[in-house]
Amino acid sequence: MEREQKALLELLYKEMYAVLLSYACASLENEMLADEAVQDTFRIAWSKSAEFAACADPRAWLMLTMKNVIRNTRRELTELNQLYISFEPAHDESGQDIQNDLLTHEEYELLSRIVLQKYTISATAKELGISIESCRKKVRLIKQKLRKNRQSSQTTNSGGRTAKGKEAET
């Protein structure tokens, strides 16, 4: 990154951080998620510094990027919520979750933190003592397991037919 690009990004960070955070808080209704969205926005600007510095209005570029990050965050949370709901672990008489063979205890706890307790990836990673990228990878793997389980249960529930009504291949 060139010195001018770095200086521009630092200036805009100081100038726009509060504005972007306020917008993200209003959109996501969660300050931790909003802060993470703002950080992601600036991370994207940093990684695309040549494109960012070349645009006519860097402030508008940041706002558009923020809107895309928020949309992606909402989509990710919606999918995780839907997958969690479709997983619905069983409970014993005392209300305790009965361990399911699909997810390990650690995977279930990680998913519960994000879905039920509304932790961010970075907060979850910090609490677990792992890197943010490692936490993201674990979430991706959990999502893959849950998607696969949901697809196979949809196939089973439709009497050997897929959700689109076609015969399942064996």
Coordinates of N, CA and C in Angstrom, one line a residue:
M1 N 0.8 -1.2 0.0 CA 0.0 0.0 0.0 C 0.9 1.2 0.0
E2 N 0.6 2.2 -0.9 CA 1.4 3.4 -1.0 C 1.1 4.3 0.2
R3 N 2.0 5.2 0.5 CA 1.9 6.1 1.6 C 0.7 7.0 1.5
E4 N 0.3 7.5 0.3 CA -0.9 8.3 0.2 C -2.2 7.5 0.4
Q5 N -2.2 6.3 0.0 CA -3.4 5.5 0.2 C -3.5 5.2 1.7
K6 N -2.4 4.9 2.4 CA -2.5 4.6 3.8 C -2.9 5.9 4.6
A7 N -2.4 7.0 4.2 CA -2.8 8.3 4.8 C -4.3 8.6 4.6
L8 N -4.8 8.3 3.4 CA -6.2 8.6 3.1 C -7.1 7.6 4.0
L9 N -6.7 6.4 4.0 CA -7.5 5.4 4.8 C -7.5 5.8 6.3
E10 N -6.3 6.2 6.8 CA -6.2 6.6 8.2 C -7.1 7.8 8.5
L11 N -7.1 8.8 7.6 CA -7.9 10.0 7.7 C -9.4 9.6 7.7
L12 N -9.8 8.8 6.8 CA -11.2 8.4 6.7 C -11.6 7.5 7.9
Y13 N -10.7 6.7 8.4 CA -11.0 6.0 9.6 C -11.4 6.9 10.7
K14 N -10.6 7.9 10.9 CA -10.8 8.8 12.0 C -12.1 9.6 11.8
E15 N -12.3 10.0 10.5 CA -13.5 10.8 10.2 C -14.8 10.0 10.1
M16 N -14.7 8.8 9.6 CA -16.0 8.1 9.3 C -16.3 7.0 10.3
Y17 N -15.4 6.6 11.2 CA -15.7 5.5 12.1 C -17.0 5.7 12.8
A18 N -17.2 6.8 13.5 CA -18.4 7.0 14.3 C -19.6 7.0 13.4
V19 N -19.6 7.6 12.2 CA -20.7 7.6 11.3 C -21.1 6.2 10.9
L20 N -20.1 5.4 10.5 CA -20.3 4.1 10.0 C -20.8 3.2 11.2
L21 N -20.3 3.4 12.4 CA -20.7 2.6 13.5 C -22.2 2.9 13.9
S22 N -22.5 4.2 13.8 CA -23.9 4.6 14.1 C -24.9 4.0 13.1
Y23 N -24.5 4.0 11.8 CA -25.3 3.4 10.8 C -25.4 1.9 11.0
A24 N -24.3 1.2 11.3 CA -24.3 -0.2 11.5 C -25.1 -0.6 12.7
C25 N -25.0 0.2 13.8 CA -25.8 -0.1 15.0 C -27.3 0.0 14.7
A26 N -27.7 1.0 14.0 CA -29.1 1.2 13.7 C -29.6 0.0 12.8
S27 N -28.7 -0.5 11.9 CA -29.1 -1.5 11.0 C -29.1 -2.9 11.6
L28 N -28.1 -3.2 12.4 CA -27.9 -4.5 13.0 C -28.5 -4.7 14.4
E29 N -28.8 -3.5 15.1 CA -29.3 -3.5 16.4 C -28.5 -4.3 17.4
N30 N -27.2 -4.3 17.2 CA -26.2 -5.0 18.1 C -24.9 -4.3 18.0
E31 N -24.4 -3.6 19.0 CA -23.2 -2.8 19.0 C -22.0 -3.7 18.6
M32 N -21.9 -4.9 19.2 CA -20.7 -5.7 18.9 C -20.7 -6.1 17.4
L33 N -21.9 -6.5 16.9 CA -21.9 -6.8 15.5 C -21.6 -5.6 14.6
A34 N -22.1 -4.5 15.0 CA -21.9 -3.2 14.3 C -20.4 -2.9 14.3
D35 N -19.8 -3.0 15.4 CA -18.3 -2.7 15.4 C -17.6 -3.6 14.5
E36 N -17.9 -4.9 14.6 CA -17.3 -5.9 13.7 C -17.5 -5.6 12.2
A37 N -18.7 -5.1 11.9 CA -19.0 -4.7 10.5 C -18.2 -3.5 10.1
V38 N -18.0 -2.6 10.9 CA -17.2 -1.4 10.6 C -15.7 -1.8 10.4
Q39 N -15.2 -2.7 11.3 CA -13.9 -3.2 11.1 C -13.7 -3.9 9.8
D40 N -14.7 -4.8 9.5 CA -14.6 -5.5 8.2 C -14.6 -4.5 7.0
T41 N -15.4 -3.5 7.1 CA -15.5 -2.5 6.0 C -14.1 -1.9 5.8
F42 N -13.4 -1.5 6.9 CA -12.1 -0.9 6.7 C -11.0 -2.0 6.3
R43 N -11.2 -3.2 6.7 CA -10.3 -4.3 6.3 C -10.5 -4.5 4.8
I44 N -11.7 -4.4 4.3 CA -11.9 -4.5 2.8 C -11.3 -3.3 2.1
A45 N -11.5 -2.1 2.7 CA -10.8 -1.0 2.0 C -9.3 -1.1 2.0
W46 N -8.8 -1.6 3.1 CA -7.3 -1.8 3.1 C -6.9 -2.8 2.1
S47 N -7.6 -3.9 2.0 CA -7.2 -5.0 1.0 C -7.4 -4.6 -0.4
K48 N -8.3 -3.6 -0.7 CA -8.6 -3.1 -2.0 C -8.1 -1.7 -2.1
S49 N -7.0 -1.4 -1.5 CA -6.5 0.0 -1.4 C -6.4 0.7 -2.8
A50 N -5.9 0.1 -3.8 CA -5.8 0.7 -5.1 C -7.1 1.1 -5.6
E51 N -8.1 0.2 -5.6 CA -9.5 0.5 -6.0 C -10.1 1.6 -5.2
F52 N -9.9 1.5 -3.9 CA -10.5 2.5 -3.0 C -9.9 3.9 -3.2
A53 N -8.6 4.0 -3.4 CA -7.9 5.3 -3.5 C -8.3 5.9 -4.9
A54 N -8.6 5.0 -5.9 CA -8.9 5.5 -7.2 C -10.3 6.0 -7.4
C55 N -11.2 5.7 -6.5 CA -12.6 6.0 -6.7 C -12.8 7.5 -6.5
A56 N -13.9 8.0 -7.1 CA -14.1 9.5 -7.1 C -14.5 9.9 -5.7
D57 N -15.2 9.1 -4.9 CA -15.7 9.5 -3.6 C -15.5 8.4 -2.6
P58 N -14.3 8.4 -2.0 CA -14.0 7.3 -1.0 C -15.0 7.1 0.1
R59 N -15.6 8.2 0.5 CA -16.6 8.2 1.6 C -17.8 7.3 1.1
A60 N -18.3 7.6 -0.1 CA -19.4 6.9 -0.6 C -19.0 5.4 -0.8
W61 N -17.8 5.1 -1.2 CA -17.3 3.8 -1.4 C -17.3 3.0 -0.1
L62 N -16.9 3.7 1.0 CA -17.0 3.1 2.3 C -18.4 2.8 2.8
M63 N -19.3 3.7 2.5 CA -20.7 3.5 2.9 C -21.3 2.4 2.1
L64 N -21.0 2.3 0.8 CA -21.6 1.2 0.0 C -21.0 -0.1 0.5
T65 N -19.7 -0.1 0.8 CA -19.1 -1.3 1.3 C -19.7 -1.7 2.6
M66 N -20.0 -0.7 3.5 CA -20.6 -1.0 4.8 C -22.0 -1.6 4.6
K67 N -22.8 -1.1 3.7 CA -24.1 -1.6 3.4 C -24.0 -3.1 2.9
N68 N -23.0 -3.4 2.1 CA -22.8 -4.8 1.7 C -22.4 -5.7 2.8
V69 N -21.5 -5.2 3.7 CA -21.1 -6.0 4.9 C -22.3 -6.3 5.8
I70 N -23.1 -5.2 6.0 CA -24.3 -5.4 6.8 C -25.2 -6.5 6.2
R71 N -25.4 -6.4 4.9 CA -26.3 -7.3 4.2 C -25.7 -8.7 4.3
N72 N -24.4 -8.9 4.2 CA -23.8 -10.2 4.3 C -23.9 -10.7 5.8
T73 N -23.8 -9.8 6.7 CA -23.9 -10.2 8.1 C -25.3 -10.7 8.4
R74 N -26.3 -9.9 8.0 CA -27.7 -10.4 8.2 C -27.9 -11.7 7.5
R75 N -27.5 -11.9 6.3 CA -27.7 -13.2 5.6 C -27.0 -14.3 6.4
E76 N -25.8 -14.1 6.8 CA -25.1 -15.1 7.6 C -25.8 -15.4 8.9
L77 N -26.3 -14.4 9.6 CA -27.0 -14.7 10.9 C -28.4 -15.4 10.6
T78 N -29.1 -15.0 9.6 CA -30.3 -15.6 9.2 C -30.1 -17.1 8.9
E79 N -29.1 -17.4 8.1 CA -28.8 -18.8 7.8 C -28.4 -19.6 9.0
L80 N -27.6 -19.0 9.9 CA -27.2 -19.7 11.1 C -28.4 -19.9 12.0
N81 N -29.3 -19.0 12.1 CA -30.5 -19.1 12.9 C -31.4 -20.2 12.3
Q82 N -31.6 -20.2 11.0 CA -32.4 -21.3 10.4 C -31.8 -22.7 10.6
L83 N -30.5 -22.8 10.4 CA -29.8 -24.0 10.6 C -29.9 -24.5 12.1
Y84 N -29.8 -23.5 13.0 CA -29.9 -23.9 14.4 C -31.3 -24.4 14.7
I85 N -32.3 -23.7 14.2 CA -33.7 -24.1 14.4 C -33.9 -25.5 13.9
S86 N -33.4 -25.8 12.7 CA -33.6 -27.1 12.1 C -32.9 -28.2 12.8
F87 N -31.8 -27.8 13.6 CA -31.0 -28.7 14.4 C -31.8 -29.1 15.6
E88 N -32.3 -28.1 16.3 CA -33.1 -28.2 17.6 C -32.7 -29.5 18.4
P89 N -31.7 -29.3 19.2 CA -31.3 -30.5 20.1 C -32.4 -30.8 21.0
A90 N -32.5 -32.1 21.3 CA -33.5 -32.6 22.3 C -33.2 -32.2 23.7
H91 N -34.1 -32.1 24.6 CA -33.9 -31.8 26.0 C -34.4 -32.9 26.9
D92 N -33.7 -33.1 28.0 CA -34.2 -34.0 29.0 C -35.3 -33.4 29.9
E93 N -35.7 -34.1 30.9 CA -36.8 -33.5 31.8 C -36.4 -32.2 32.5
S94 N -35.1 -32.1 32.8 CA -34.7 -30.9 33.5 C -34.5 -29.7 32.5
G95 N -34.6 -29.9 31.2 CA -34.4 -28.8 30.3 C -33.0 -28.8 29.7
Q96 N -32.1 -29.7 30.2 CA -30.8 -29.7 29.7 C -30.7 -30.3 28.3
D97 N -29.8 -29.8 27.4 CA -29.7 -30.3 26.1 C -29.1 -31.7 26.1
I98 N -29.7 -32.6 25.3 CA -29.2 -34.0 25.2 C -28.2 -33.9 24.0
Q99 N -27.0 -34.5 24.3 CA -26.0 -34.4 23.2 C -26.5 -35.1 22.0
N100 N -26.2 -34.5 20.9 CA -26.6 -35.1 19.6 C -25.3 -35.5 18.9
D101 N -25.4 -36.6 18.1 CA -24.2 -37.1 17.5 C -23.7 -36.2 16.3
L102 N -24.6 -35.3 15.8 CA -24.3 -34.5 14.7 C -23.2 -33.5 15.0
L103 N -23.3 -32.8 16.1 CA -22.3 -31.8 16.5 C -21.6 -32.2 17.8
T104 N -20.3 -31.9 17.9 CA -19.6 -32.1 19.1 C -20.1 -31.1 20.2
H105 N -19.8 -31.3 21.4 CA -20.2 -30.4 22.4 C -19.6 -29.0 22.2
E106 N -18.4 -29.0 21.7 CA -17.7 -27.7 21.5 C -18.3 -27.0 20.3
E107 N -18.7 -27.7 19.3 CA -19.4 -27.1 18.1 C -20.7 -26.6 18.5
Y108 N -21.5 -27.3 19.3 CA -22.8 -26.8 19.8 C -22.6 -25.6 20.6
E109 N -21.7 -25.6 21.5 CA -21.4 -24.4 22.3 C -21.1 -23.2 21.5
L110 N -20.2 -23.4 20.5 CA -19.8 -22.3 19.6 C -21.1 -21.7 18.9
L111 N -21.9 -22.6 18.3 CA -23.1 -22.2 17.6 C -24.0 -21.5 18.5
S112 N -24.2 -22.0 19.7 CA -25.1 -21.4 20.7 C -24.6 -20.0 21.1
R113 N -23.3 -19.8 21.2 CA -22.8 -18.4 21.5 C -23.2 -17.4 20.4
I114 N -23.1 -17.9 19.2 CA -23.3 -17.0 18.1 C -24.8 -16.8 17.9
V115 N -25.6 -17.8 17.9 CA -27.0 -17.7 17.6 C -27.8 -17.2 18.8
L116 N -27.7 -17.9 19.9 CA -28.5 -17.5 21.0 C -28.0 -16.3 21.9
Q117 N -26.7 -16.3 22.1 CA -26.1 -15.3 22.9 C -25.7 -14.0 22.1
K118 N -25.8 -14.1 20.8 CA -25.5 -13.0 19.9 C -24.0 -12.5 20.0
Y119 N -23.1 -13.5 20.2 CA -21.7 -13.1 20.2 C -21.3 -12.9 18.7
T120 N -20.3 -12.1 18.6 CA -19.7 -11.9 17.3 C -18.6 -13.0 17.1
I121 N -18.2 -13.2 15.8 CA -17.1 -14.1 15.6 C -15.8 -13.7 16.4
S122 N -15.5 -12.4 16.4 CA -14.3 -12.0 17.1 C -14.4 -12.2 18.6
A123 N -15.6 -11.9 19.2 CA -15.8 -12.1 20.6 C -15.7 -13.6 21.0
T124 N -16.3 -14.4 20.1 CA -16.3 -15.8 20.3 C -14.9 -16.4 20.3
A125 N -14.1 -15.9 19.2 CA -12.7 -16.4 19.1 C -11.9 -16.0 20.3
K126 N -12.1 -14.7 20.8 CA -11.3 -14.3 21.9 C -11.7 -15.1 23.2
E127 N -13.0 -15.4 23.4 CA -13.4 -16.2 24.5 C -12.8 -17.6 24.5
L128 N -12.8 -18.2 23.3 CA -12.3 -19.5 23.1 C -10.7 -19.6 23.0
G129 N -10.1 -18.4 22.9 CA -8.6 -18.4 22.8 C -8.1 -18.9 21.4
I130 N -8.9 -18.6 20.4 CA -8.5 -19.0 19.0 C -8.5 -17.8 18.1
S131 N -7.9 -17.9 16.9 CA -7.9 -16.8 16.0 C -9.3 -16.6 15.4
I132 N -9.5 -15.4 14.9 CA -10.8 -15.1 14.3 C -11.0 -16.0 13.1
E133 N -9.9 -16.2 12.3 CA -10.0 -17.0 11.1 C -10.3 -18.5 11.4
S134 N -9.8 -18.9 12.5 CA -10.0 -20.3 13.0 C -11.5 -20.4 13.4
C135 N -12.0 -19.4 14.1 CA -13.4 -19.4 14.5 C -14.3 -19.4 13.3
R136 N -14.0 -18.6 12.3 CA -14.8 -18.5 11.1 C -14.8 -19.9 10.4
K137 N -13.7 -20.5 10.4 CA -13.6 -21.8 9.7 C -14.4 -22.8 10.5
K138 N -14.4 -22.8 11.8 CA -15.2 -23.7 12.6 C -16.7 -23.5 12.3
V139 N -17.1 -22.2 12.2 CA -18.5 -21.9 11.9 C -18.9 -22.4 10.5
R140 N -18.0 -22.2 9.6 CA -18.3 -22.8 8.2 C -18.5 -24.3 8.2
L141 N -17.6 -25.0 9.0 CA -17.7 -26.4 9.1 C -19.0 -26.9 9.8
I142 N -19.4 -26.1 10.8 CA -20.7 -26.4 11.5 C -21.8 -26.2 10.5
K143 N -21.8 -25.1 9.8 CA -22.9 -24.9 8.8 C -22.9 -26.0 7.8
Q144 N -21.8 -26.4 7.3 CA -21.8 -27.5 6.3 C -22.4 -28.8 6.9
K145 N -22.1 -29.1 8.1 CA -22.7 -30.3 8.8 C -24.2 -30.1 8.9
L146 N -24.7 -29.0 9.3 CA -26.1 -28.7 9.5 C -26.8 -28.7 8.2
R147 N -26.2 -28.1 7.2 CA -26.9 -28.1 5.8 C -27.0 -29.5 5.3
K148 N -25.9 -30.3 5.5 CA -26.0 -31.7 5.0 C -27.1 -32.5 5.7
N149 N -27.1 -32.3 7.0 CA -28.2 -32.9 7.9 C -29.6 -32.5 7.4
R150 N -29.7 -31.2 7.2 CA -31.1 -30.7 6.8 C -31.4 -31.3 5.4
Q151 N -30.5 -31.3 4.5 CA -30.8 -31.9 3.2 C -31.2 -33.3 3.2
S152 N -30.4 -34.1 4.0 CA -30.7 -35.5 4.1 C -32.1 -35.7 4.9
S153 N -32.4 -34.9 5.8 CA -33.7 -35.1 6.5 C -34.8 -34.6 5.6
Q154 N -34.6 -33.6 4.7 CA -35.6 -33.3 3.7 C -35.9 -34.4 2.7
T155 N -34.8 -35.0 2.3 CA -34.9 -36.1 1.4 C -35.6 -37.3 2.0
T156 N -35.3 -37.6 3.3 CA -35.9 -38.7 4.0 C -37.4 -38.4 4.3
N157 N -37.7 -37.1 4.6 CA -39.1 -36.7 4.9 C -40.0 -36.7 3.7
S158 N -39.4 -36.6 2.5 CA -40.2 -36.5 1.3 C -40.3 -37.8 0.6
G159 N -40.0 -38.9 1.4 CA -40.2 -40.3 0.9 C -39.3 -40.6 -0.3
G160 N -38.1 -40.2 -0.2 CA -37.1 -40.5 -1.3 C -37.1 -39.5 -2.4
R161 N -37.8 -38.4 -2.2 CA -37.8 -37.3 -3.1 C -37.1 -36.1 -2.5
T162 N -36.4 -35.4 -3.4 CA -35.7 -34.2 -3.0 C -36.8 -33.1 -2.8
A163 N -36.3 -32.0 -2.2 CA -37.2 -30.8 -2.0 C -37.8 -30.3 -3.3
K164 N -37.2 -30.6 -4.5 CA -37.7 -30.2 -5.8 C -38.7 -31.2 -6.4
G165 N -38.9 -32.3 -5.7 CA -39.8 -33.3 -6.1 C -39.2 -34.3 -7.1
K166 N -37.9 -34.3 -7.3 CA -37.3 -35.3 -8.1 C -36.9 -36.5 -7.3
E167 N -36.8 -37.6 -7.9 CA -36.4 -38.8 -7.2 C -34.9 -38.6 -6.7
A168 N -34.7 -39.0 -5.5 CA -33.3 -39.0 -5.0 C -32.5 -40.0 -5.6
E169 N -31.3 -39.7 -6.0 CA -30.4 -40.6 -6.6 C -29.7 -41.5 -5.5
T170 N -29.5 -42.7 -5.8 CA -28.9 -43.6 -4.8 C -27.6 -44.1 -5.3

